[in-house]
Short mmCIF file of N, CA and C and ligand atoms in Angstrom, two decimals:
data_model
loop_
_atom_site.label_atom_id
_atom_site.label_comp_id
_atom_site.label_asym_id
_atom_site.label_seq_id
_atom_site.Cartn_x
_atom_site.Cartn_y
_atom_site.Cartn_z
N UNK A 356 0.84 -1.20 0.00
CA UNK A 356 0.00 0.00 0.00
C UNK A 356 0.87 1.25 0.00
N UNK A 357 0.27 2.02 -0.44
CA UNK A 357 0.83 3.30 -0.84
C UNK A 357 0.28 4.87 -0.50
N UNK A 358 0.80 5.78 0.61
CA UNK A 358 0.39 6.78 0.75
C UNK A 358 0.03 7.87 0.16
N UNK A 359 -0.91 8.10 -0.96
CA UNK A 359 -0.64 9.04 -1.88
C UNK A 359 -1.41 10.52 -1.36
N UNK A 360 -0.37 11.26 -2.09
CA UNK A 360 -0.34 12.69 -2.18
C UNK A 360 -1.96 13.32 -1.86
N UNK A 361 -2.00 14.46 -0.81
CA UNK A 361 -3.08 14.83 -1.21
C UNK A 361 -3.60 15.92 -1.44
N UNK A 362 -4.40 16.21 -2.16
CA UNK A 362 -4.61 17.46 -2.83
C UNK A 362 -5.15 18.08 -2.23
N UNK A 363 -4.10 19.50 -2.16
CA UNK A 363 -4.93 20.64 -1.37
C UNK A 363 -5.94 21.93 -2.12
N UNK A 364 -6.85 22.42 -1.79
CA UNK A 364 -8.02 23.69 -2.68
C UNK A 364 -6.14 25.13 -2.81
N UNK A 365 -6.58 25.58 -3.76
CA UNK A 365 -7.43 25.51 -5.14
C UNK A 365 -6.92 24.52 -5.87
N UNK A 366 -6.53 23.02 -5.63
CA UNK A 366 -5.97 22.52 -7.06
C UNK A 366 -7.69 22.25 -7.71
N UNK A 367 -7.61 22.49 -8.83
CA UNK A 367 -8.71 22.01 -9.79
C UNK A 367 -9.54 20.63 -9.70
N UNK A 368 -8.80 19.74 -9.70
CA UNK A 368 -9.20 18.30 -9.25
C UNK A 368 -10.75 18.13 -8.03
N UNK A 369 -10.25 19.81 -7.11
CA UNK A 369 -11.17 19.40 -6.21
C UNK A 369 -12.70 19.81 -6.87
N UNK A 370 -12.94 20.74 -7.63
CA UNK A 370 -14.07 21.54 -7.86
C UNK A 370 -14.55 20.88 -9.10
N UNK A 371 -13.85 19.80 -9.68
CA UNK A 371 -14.63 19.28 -10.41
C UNK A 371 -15.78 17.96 -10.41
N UNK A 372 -16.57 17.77 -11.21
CA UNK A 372 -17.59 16.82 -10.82
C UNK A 372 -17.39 15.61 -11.56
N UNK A 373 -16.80 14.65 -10.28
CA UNK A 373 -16.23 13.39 -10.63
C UNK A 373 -16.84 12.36 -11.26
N UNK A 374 -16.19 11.09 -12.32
CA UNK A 374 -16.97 10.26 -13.15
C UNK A 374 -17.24 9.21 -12.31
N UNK A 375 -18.30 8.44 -12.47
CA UNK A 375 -18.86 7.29 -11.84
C UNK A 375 -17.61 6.03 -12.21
N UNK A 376 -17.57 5.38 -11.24
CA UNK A 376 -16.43 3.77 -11.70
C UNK A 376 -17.22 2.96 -12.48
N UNK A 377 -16.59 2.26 -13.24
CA UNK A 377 -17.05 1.39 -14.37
C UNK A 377 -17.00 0.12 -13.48
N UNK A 378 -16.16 -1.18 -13.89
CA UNK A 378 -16.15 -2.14 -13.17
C UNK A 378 -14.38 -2.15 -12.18
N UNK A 379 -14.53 -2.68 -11.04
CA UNK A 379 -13.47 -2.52 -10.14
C UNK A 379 -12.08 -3.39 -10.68
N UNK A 380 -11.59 -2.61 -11.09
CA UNK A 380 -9.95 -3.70 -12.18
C UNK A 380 -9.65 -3.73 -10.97
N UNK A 381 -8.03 -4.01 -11.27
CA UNK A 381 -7.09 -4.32 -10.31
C UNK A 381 -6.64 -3.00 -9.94
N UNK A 382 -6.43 -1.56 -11.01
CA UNK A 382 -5.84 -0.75 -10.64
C UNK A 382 -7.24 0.25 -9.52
N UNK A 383 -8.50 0.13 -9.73
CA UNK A 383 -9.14 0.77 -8.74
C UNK A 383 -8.98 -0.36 -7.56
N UNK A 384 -9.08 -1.19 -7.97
CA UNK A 384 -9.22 -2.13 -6.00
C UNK A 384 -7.59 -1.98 -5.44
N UNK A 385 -6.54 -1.49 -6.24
CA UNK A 385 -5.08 -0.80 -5.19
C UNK A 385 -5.58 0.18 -5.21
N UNK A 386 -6.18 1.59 -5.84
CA UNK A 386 -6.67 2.36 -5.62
C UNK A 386 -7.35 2.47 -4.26
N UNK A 387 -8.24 2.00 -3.71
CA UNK A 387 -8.84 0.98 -2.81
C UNK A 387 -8.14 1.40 -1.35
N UNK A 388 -7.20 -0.13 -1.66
CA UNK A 388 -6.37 0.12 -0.32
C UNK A 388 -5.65 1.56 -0.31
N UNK A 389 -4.75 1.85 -1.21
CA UNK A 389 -3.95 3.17 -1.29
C UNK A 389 -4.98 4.57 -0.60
N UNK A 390 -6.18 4.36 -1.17
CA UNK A 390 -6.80 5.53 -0.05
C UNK A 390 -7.21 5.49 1.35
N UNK A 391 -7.52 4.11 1.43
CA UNK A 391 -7.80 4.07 2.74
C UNK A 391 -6.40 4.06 3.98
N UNK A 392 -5.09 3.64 3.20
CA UNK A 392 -4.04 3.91 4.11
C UNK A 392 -3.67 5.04 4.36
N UNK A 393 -4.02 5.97 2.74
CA UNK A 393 -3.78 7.53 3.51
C UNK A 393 -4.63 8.31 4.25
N UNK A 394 -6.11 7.81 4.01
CA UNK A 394 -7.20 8.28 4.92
C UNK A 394 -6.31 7.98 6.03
N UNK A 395 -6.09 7.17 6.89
CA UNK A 395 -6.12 6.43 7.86
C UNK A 395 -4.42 7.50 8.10
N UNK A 396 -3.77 7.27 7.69
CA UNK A 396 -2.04 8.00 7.99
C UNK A 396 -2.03 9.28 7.65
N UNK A 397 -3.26 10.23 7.97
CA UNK A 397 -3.34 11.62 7.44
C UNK A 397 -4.55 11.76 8.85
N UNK A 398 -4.82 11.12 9.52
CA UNK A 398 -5.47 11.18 10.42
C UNK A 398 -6.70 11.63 9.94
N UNK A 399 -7.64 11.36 8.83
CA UNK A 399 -9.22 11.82 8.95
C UNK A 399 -9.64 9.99 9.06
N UNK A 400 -11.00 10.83 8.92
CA UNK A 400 -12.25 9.88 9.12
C UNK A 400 -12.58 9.92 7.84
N UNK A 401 -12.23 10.24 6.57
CA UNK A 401 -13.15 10.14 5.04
C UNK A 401 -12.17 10.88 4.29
N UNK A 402 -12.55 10.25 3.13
CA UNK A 402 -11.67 10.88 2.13
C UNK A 402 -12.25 9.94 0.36
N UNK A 403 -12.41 11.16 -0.63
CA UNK A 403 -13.04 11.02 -1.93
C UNK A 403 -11.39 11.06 -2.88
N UNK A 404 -11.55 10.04 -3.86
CA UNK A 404 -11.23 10.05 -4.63
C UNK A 404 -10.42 11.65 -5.30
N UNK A 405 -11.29 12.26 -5.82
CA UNK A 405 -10.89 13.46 -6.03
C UNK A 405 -9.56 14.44 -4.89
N UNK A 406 -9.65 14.27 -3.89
CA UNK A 406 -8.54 14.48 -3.10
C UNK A 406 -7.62 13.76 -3.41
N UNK A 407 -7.20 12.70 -3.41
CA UNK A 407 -5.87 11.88 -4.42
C UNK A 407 -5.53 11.99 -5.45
N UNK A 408 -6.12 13.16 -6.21
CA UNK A 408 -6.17 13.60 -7.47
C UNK A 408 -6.61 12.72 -9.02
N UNK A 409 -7.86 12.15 -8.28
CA UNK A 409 -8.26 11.15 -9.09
C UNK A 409 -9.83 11.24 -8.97
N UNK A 410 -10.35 12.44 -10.24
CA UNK A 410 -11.29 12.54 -10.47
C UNK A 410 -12.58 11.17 -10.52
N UNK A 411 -12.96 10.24 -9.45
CA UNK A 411 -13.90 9.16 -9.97
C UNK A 411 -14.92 9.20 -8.59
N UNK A 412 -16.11 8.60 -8.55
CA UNK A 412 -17.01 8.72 -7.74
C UNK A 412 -16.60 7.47 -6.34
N UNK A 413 -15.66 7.49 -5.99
CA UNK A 413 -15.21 6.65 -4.85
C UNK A 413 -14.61 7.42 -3.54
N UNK A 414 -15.60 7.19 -2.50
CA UNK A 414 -15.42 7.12 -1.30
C UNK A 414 -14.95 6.07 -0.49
N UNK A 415 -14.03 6.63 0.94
CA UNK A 415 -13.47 5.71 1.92
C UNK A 415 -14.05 7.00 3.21
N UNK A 416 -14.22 5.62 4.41
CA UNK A 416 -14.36 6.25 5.27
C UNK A 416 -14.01 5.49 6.70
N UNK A 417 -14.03 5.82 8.16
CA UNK A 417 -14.36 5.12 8.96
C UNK A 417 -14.38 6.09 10.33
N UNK A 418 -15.94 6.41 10.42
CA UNK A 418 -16.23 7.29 11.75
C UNK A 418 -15.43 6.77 12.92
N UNK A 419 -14.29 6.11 12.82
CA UNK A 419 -13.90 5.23 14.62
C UNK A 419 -12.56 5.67 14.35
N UNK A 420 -12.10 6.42 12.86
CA UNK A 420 -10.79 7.35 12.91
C UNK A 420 -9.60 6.21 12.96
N UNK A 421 -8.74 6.97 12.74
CA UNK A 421 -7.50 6.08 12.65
C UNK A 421 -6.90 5.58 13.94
N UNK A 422 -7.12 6.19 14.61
CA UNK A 422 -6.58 5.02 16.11
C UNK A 422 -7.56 4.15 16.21
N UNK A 423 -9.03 3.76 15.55
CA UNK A 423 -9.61 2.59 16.11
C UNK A 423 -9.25 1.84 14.83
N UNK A 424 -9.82 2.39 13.67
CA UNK A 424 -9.90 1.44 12.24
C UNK A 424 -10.80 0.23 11.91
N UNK A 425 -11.93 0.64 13.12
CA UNK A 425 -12.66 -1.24 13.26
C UNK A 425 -14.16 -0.90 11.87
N UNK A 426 -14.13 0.47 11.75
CA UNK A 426 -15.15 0.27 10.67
C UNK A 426 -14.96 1.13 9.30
N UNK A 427 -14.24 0.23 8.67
CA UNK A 427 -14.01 0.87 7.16
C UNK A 427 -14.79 0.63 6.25
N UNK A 428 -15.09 1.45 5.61
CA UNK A 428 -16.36 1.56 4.41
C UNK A 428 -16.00 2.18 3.44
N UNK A 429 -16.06 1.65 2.08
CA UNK A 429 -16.19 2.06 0.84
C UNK A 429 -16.81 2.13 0.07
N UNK A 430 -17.38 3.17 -0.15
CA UNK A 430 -18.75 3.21 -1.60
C UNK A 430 -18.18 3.84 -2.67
N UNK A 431 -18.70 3.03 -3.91
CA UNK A 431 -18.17 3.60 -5.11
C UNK A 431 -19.47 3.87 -5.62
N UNK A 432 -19.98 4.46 -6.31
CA UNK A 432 -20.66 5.58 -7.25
C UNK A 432 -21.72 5.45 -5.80
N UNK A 433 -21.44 6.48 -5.09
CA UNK A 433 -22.69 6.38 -4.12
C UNK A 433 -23.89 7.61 -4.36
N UNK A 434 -24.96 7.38 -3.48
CA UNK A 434 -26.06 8.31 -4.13
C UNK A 434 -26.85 8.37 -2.96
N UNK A 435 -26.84 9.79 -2.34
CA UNK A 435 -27.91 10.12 -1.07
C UNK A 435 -29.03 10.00 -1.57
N UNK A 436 -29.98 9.48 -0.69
CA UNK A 436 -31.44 9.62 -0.54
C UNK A 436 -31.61 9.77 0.76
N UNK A 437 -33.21 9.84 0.85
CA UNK A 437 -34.23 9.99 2.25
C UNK A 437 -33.26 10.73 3.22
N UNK A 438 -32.75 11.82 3.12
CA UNK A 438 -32.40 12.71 3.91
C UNK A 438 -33.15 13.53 4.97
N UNK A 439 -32.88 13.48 5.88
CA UNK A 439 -34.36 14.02 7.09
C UNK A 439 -33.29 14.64 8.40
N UNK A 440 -33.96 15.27 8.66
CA UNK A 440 -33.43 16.22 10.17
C UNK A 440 -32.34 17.16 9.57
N UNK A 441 -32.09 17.93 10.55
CA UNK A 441 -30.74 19.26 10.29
C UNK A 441 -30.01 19.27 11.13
N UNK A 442 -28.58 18.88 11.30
CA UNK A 442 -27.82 19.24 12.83
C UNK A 442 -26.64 20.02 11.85
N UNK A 443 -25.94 20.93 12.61
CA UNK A 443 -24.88 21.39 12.63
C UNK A 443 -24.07 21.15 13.15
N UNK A 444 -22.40 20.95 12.87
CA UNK A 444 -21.59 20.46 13.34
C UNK A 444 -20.28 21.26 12.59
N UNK A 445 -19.27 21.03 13.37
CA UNK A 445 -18.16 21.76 13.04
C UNK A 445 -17.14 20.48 12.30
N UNK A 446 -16.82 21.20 10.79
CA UNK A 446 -15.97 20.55 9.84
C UNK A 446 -14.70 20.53 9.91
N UNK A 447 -13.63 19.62 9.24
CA UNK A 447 -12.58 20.18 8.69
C UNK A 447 -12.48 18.86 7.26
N UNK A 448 -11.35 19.71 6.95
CA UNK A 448 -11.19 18.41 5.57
C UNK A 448 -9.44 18.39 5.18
N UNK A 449 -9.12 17.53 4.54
CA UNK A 449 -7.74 17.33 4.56
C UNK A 449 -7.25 18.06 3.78
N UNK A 450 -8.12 18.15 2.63
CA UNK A 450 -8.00 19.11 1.81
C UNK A 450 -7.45 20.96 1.60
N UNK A 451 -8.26 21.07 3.10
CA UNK A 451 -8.17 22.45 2.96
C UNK A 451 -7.39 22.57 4.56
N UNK A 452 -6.00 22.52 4.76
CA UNK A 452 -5.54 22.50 5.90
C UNK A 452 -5.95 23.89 7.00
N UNK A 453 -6.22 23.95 7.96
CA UNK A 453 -6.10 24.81 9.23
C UNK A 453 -7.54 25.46 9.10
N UNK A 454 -8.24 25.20 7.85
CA UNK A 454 -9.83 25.66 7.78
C UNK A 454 -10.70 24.69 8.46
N UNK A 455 -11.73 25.24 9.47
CA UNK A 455 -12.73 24.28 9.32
C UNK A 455 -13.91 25.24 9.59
N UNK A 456 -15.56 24.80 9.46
CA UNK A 456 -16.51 25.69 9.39
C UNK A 456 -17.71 24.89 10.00
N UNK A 457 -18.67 25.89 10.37
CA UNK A 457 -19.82 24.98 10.85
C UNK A 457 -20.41 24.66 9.19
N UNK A 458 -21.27 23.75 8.94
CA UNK A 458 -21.70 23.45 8.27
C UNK A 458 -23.43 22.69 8.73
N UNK A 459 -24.75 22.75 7.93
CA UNK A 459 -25.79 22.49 8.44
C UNK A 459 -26.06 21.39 7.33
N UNK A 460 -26.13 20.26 7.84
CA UNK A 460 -26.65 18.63 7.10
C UNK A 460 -27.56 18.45 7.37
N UNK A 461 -28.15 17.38 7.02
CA UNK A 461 -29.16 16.51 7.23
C UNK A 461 -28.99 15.59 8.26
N UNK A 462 -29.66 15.22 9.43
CA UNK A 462 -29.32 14.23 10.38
C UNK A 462 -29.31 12.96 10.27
N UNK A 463 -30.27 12.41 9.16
CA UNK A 463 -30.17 11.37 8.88
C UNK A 463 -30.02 10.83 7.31
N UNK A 464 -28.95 10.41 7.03
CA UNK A 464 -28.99 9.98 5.33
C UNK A 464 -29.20 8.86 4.99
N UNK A 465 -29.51 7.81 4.08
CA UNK A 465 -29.05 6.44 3.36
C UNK A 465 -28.26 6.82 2.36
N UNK A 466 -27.76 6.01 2.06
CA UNK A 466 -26.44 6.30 1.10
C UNK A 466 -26.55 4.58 -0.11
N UNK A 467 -26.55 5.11 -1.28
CA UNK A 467 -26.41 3.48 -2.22
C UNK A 467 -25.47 3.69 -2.98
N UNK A 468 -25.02 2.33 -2.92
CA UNK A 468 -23.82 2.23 -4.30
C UNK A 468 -23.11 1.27 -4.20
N UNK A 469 -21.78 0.74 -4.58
CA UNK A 469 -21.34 -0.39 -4.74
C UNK A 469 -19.83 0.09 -3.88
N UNK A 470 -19.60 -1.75 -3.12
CA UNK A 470 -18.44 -1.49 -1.99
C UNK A 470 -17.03 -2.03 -3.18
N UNK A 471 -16.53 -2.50 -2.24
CA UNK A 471 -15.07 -3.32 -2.94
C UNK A 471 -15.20 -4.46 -3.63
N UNK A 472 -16.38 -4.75 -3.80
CA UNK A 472 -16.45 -6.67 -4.09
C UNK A 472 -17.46 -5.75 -5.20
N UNK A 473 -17.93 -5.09 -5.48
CA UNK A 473 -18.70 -4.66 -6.75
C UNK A 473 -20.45 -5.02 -5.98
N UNK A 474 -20.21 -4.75 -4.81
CA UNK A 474 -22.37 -5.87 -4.00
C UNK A 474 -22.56 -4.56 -4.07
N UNK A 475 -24.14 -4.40 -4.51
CA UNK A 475 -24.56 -3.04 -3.92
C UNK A 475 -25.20 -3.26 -2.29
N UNK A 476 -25.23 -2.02 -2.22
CA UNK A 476 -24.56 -1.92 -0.73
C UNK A 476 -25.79 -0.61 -0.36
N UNK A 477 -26.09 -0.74 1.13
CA UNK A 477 -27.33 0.89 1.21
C UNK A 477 -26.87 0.89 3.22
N UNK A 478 -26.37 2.13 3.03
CA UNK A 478 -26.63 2.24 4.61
C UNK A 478 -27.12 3.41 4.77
N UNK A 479 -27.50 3.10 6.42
CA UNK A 479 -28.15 4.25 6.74
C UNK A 479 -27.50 4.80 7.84
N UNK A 480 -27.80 6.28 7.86
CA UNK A 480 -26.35 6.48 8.81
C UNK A 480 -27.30 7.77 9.79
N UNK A 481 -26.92 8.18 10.62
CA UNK A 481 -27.01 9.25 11.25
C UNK A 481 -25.49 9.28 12.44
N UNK A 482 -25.45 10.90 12.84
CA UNK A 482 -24.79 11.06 13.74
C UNK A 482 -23.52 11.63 13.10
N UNK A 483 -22.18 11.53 13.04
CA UNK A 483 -20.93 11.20 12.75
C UNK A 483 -21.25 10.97 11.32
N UNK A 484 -21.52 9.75 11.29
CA UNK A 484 -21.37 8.66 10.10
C UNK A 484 -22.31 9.14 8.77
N UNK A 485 -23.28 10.00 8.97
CA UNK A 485 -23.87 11.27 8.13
C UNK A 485 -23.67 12.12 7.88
N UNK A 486 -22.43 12.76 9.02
CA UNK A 486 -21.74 13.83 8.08
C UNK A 486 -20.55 13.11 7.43
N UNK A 487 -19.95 12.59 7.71
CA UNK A 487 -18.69 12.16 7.13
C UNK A 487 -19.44 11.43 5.04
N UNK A 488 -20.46 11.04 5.19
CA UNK A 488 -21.26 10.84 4.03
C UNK A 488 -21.28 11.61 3.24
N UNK A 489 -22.04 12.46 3.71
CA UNK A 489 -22.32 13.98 2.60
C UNK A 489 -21.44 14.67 2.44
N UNK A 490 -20.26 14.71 3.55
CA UNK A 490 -19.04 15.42 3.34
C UNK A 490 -18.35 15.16 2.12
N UNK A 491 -17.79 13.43 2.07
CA UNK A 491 -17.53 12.99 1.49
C UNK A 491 -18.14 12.84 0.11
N UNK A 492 -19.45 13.27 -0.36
CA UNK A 492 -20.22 13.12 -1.55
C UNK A 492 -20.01 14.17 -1.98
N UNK A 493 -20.23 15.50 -1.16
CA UNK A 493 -19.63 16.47 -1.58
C UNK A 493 -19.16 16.88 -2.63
N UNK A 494 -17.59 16.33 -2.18
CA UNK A 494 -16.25 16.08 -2.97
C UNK A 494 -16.27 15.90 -4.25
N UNK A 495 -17.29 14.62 -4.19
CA UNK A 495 -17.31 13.95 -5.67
C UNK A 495 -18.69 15.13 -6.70
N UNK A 496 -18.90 15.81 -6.04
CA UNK A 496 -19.48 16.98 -7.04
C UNK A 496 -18.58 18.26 -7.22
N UNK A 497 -17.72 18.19 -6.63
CA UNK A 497 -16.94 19.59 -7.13
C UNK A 497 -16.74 20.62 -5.62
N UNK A 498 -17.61 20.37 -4.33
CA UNK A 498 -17.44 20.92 -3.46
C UNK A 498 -16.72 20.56 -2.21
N UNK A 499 -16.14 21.64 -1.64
CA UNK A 499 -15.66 21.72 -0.63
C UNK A 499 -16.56 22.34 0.44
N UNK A 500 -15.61 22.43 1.83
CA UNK A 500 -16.26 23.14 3.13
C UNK A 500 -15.76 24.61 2.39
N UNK A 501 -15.51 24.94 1.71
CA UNK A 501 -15.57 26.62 1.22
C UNK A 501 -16.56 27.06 0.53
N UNK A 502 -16.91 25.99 0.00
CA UNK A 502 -18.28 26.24 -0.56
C UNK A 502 -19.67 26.52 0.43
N UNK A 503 -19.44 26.06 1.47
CA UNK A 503 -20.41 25.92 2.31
C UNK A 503 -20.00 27.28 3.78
N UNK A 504 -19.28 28.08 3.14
CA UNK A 504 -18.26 28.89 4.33
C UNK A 504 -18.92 30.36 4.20
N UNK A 505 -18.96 31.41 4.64
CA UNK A 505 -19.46 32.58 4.28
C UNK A 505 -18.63 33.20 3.53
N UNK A 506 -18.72 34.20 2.53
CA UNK A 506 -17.84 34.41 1.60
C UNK A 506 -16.73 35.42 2.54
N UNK A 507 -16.73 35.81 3.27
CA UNK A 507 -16.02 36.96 4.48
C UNK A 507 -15.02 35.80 4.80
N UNK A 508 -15.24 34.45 5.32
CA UNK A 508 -14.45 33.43 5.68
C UNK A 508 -13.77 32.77 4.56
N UNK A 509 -14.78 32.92 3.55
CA UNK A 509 -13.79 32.35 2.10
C UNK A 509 -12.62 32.87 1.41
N UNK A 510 -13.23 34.41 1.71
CA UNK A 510 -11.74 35.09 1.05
C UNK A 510 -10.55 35.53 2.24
N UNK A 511 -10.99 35.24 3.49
CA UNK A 511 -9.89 35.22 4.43
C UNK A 511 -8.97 33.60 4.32
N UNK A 512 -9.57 32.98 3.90
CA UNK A 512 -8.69 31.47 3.53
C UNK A 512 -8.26 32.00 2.19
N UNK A 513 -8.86 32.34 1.51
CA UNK A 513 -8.21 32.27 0.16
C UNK A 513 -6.85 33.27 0.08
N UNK A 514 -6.79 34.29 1.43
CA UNK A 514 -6.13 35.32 1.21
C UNK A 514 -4.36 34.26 1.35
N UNK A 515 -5.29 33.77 2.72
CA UNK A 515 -3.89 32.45 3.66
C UNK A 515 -3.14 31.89 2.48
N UNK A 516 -3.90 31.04 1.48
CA UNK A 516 -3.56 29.98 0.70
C UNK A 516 -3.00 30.50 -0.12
N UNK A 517 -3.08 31.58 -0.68
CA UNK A 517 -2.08 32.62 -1.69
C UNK A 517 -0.90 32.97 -0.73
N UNK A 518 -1.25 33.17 0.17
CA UNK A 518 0.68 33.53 0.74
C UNK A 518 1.53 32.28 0.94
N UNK A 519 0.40 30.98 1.11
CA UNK A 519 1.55 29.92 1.56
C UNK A 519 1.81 29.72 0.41
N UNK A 520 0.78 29.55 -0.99
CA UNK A 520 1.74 29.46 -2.23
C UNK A 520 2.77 29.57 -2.87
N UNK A 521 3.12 31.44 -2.28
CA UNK A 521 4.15 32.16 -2.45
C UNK A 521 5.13 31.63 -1.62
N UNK A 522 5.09 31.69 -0.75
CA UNK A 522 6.29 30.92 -0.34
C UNK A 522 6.97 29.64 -0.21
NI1 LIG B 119 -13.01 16.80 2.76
#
């Protein structure tokens, strides 16, 4: 397994709206492991495709974080439905280092799509495990937590991310 690189906003990769997986070769199922070791050695709980700089509709996740690791989940072309309730909760993403924002979800999601073995697959999540979902689906449309940020907070990150550029 292999730690790969991960992409920080503005690279392009993130804002675009990622393609659905065809059937799981060999190079998406190392794909596979390779994200979930850097999920896991970058310390989040989730992480899309598109952050590895690989525009495709595949999610990794596991609300129990990298010191537990007991529940890893992967959906490939996944698709919210029956979304119900609103909680707010405070974000961050790997993506966008030292930013994080409140953000307002849905409390409860199902989520469909296909795992590692190609089964379709439907969970239902609330709590944690519902934001880390939509967070993660997000992604695979082109958005970030900046998108979801007030624009006063957006262009104070954007101001940050231009100076660390520069230097
Ligand atoms: Ni993120």
């Amino acid at each position: 397994m292999t730690k790969l690189r991960i992409r920080t906003y503005p690279d392009p990769v993130l804002a675009q709206k990622a393609e659905p997986v065809g059937e799981i070769t060999p190079e998406i199922a190392q794909l596979i492991k390779d994200m979930l070791q850097t999920m896991y050695e970058s310390d989040g709980v989730g992480l899309a495709a598109p952050q590895v700089g690989r525009s495709l509709r595949l999610i990794t996740l596991d609300e129990t974080g990298p010191k537990e690791r007991l529940r890893p989940v992967v959906v490939l072309n996944p698709v919210l439905s029956d979304c119900t309730g609103a909680k707010e909760s405070e974000e961050s993403c790997l993506s966008l280092p030292t930013f994080n924002c409140i953000v307002k979800r849905a409390e409860c999601v199902t989520v469909r799509g296909m795992d590692e073995q190609g089964q379709d697959i439907e969970i239902k999540a609330e709590g944690l495990l519902a934001v880390i979902l939509q967070h993660e689906i997000d992604h695979l449309e082109g958005k970030t937590l900046v998108n979801h940020a007030s624009r006063l907070k957006r262009t104070m990150y954007d101001t940050k991310v231009k100076k660390w550029l520069k230097n």
